[in-house]
Short mmCIF file of C-alpha atoms in Angstrom, two decimals:
data_model
loop_
_atom_site.label_atom_id
_atom_site.label_comp_id
_atom_site.label_asym_id
_atom_site.label_seq_id
_atom_site.Cartn_x
_atom_site.Cartn_y
_atom_site.Cartn_z
CA MET A 1 -15.89 -31.79 126.66
CA HIS A 2 -13.63 -34.72 125.86
CA PRO A 3 -9.95 -34.13 126.77
CA LEU A 4 -8.94 -34.91 123.16
CA ALA A 5 -11.79 -32.99 121.51
CA CYS A 6 -9.57 -30.34 119.92
CA GLU A 7 -7.04 -32.92 118.81
CA ALA A 8 -9.80 -35.03 117.28
CA ALA A 9 -11.24 -31.94 115.56
CA ALA A 10 -7.82 -31.21 114.10
CA ALA A 11 -7.57 -34.77 112.77
CA VAL A 12 -11.00 -34.43 111.18
CA ARG A 13 -9.98 -31.14 109.54
CA MET A 14 -6.84 -32.80 108.21
CA ALA A 15 -8.93 -35.73 106.87
CA ARG A 16 -11.32 -33.23 105.27
CA CYS A 17 -8.44 -32.01 103.10
CA VAL A 18 -8.38 -35.43 101.43
CA GLY A 19 -12.16 -35.89 101.42
CA ARG A 20 -12.18 -38.66 104.06
CA GLU A 21 -13.58 -36.95 107.16
CA ASP A 22 -16.81 -38.95 107.29
CA GLU A 23 -15.06 -42.23 108.04
CA LEU A 24 -12.98 -40.65 110.78
CA GLU A 25 -15.95 -38.88 112.38
CA LYS A 26 -17.90 -42.15 112.56
CA TRP A 27 -14.90 -43.88 114.13
CA LEU A 28 -14.44 -41.09 116.68
CA PHE A 29 -18.05 -41.23 117.86
CA SER A 30 -17.85 -45.01 118.14
CA ASN A 31 -14.54 -44.99 120.03
CA GLN A 32 -14.64 -41.90 122.22
CA ARG A 33 -14.57 -43.85 125.49
CA ASP A 34 -11.22 -45.45 124.66
CA LEU A 35 -9.76 -42.53 122.73
CA SER A 36 -6.08 -41.80 123.19
CA HIS A 37 -3.54 -39.77 121.24
CA ALA A 38 -2.04 -42.95 119.73
CA ARG A 39 -5.39 -44.52 118.81
CA LEU A 40 -6.63 -41.25 117.28
CA TRP A 41 -3.69 -40.86 114.92
CA GLU A 42 -3.57 -44.58 114.06
CA ALA A 43 -7.24 -44.39 113.05
CA ALA A 44 -6.71 -41.13 111.17
CA PHE A 45 -3.97 -42.77 109.12
CA ARG A 46 -5.83 -46.06 108.61
CA LEU A 47 -9.15 -44.45 107.63
CA SER A 48 -8.02 -41.39 105.73
CA GLY A 49 -4.28 -41.64 105.06
CA VAL A 50 -3.65 -38.64 107.30
CA GLU A 51 -0.38 -38.80 109.21
CA TYR A 52 0.34 -36.69 112.24
CA SER A 53 2.40 -33.69 111.16
CA GLU A 54 3.29 -31.13 113.80
CA GLY A 55 3.10 -28.19 111.39
CA VAL A 56 -0.23 -29.15 109.84
CA TYR A 57 -1.60 -30.09 113.26
CA ARG A 58 -0.64 -26.72 114.75
CA SER A 59 -2.31 -24.93 111.84
CA ALA A 60 -5.51 -26.93 112.32
CA ILE A 61 -5.48 -26.26 116.08
CA ALA A 62 -5.04 -22.53 115.44
CA GLU A 63 -8.14 -22.59 113.20
CA ILE A 64 -10.12 -24.47 115.82
CA GLN A 65 -9.09 -22.03 118.54
CA GLN A 66 -10.15 -19.16 116.30
CA ASP A 67 -13.52 -20.83 115.73
CA LEU A 68 -13.99 -21.26 119.47
CA LYS A 69 -13.50 -17.53 120.02
#
């Protein structure tokens, strides 16, 4: 599993709220080798308008952790 898999999943969930998850998913699969926290959130903003928000991010992570259980 990629070290940023949960963070990337959270970004995709956040992009889904604005109907732009497809673009971000494509970018993630194409850029997973060079993925970093900074690159992830820059791409999320550029491709879907999603900005990193600690509160929204924590909520998305909680959902992902629940799904994993």
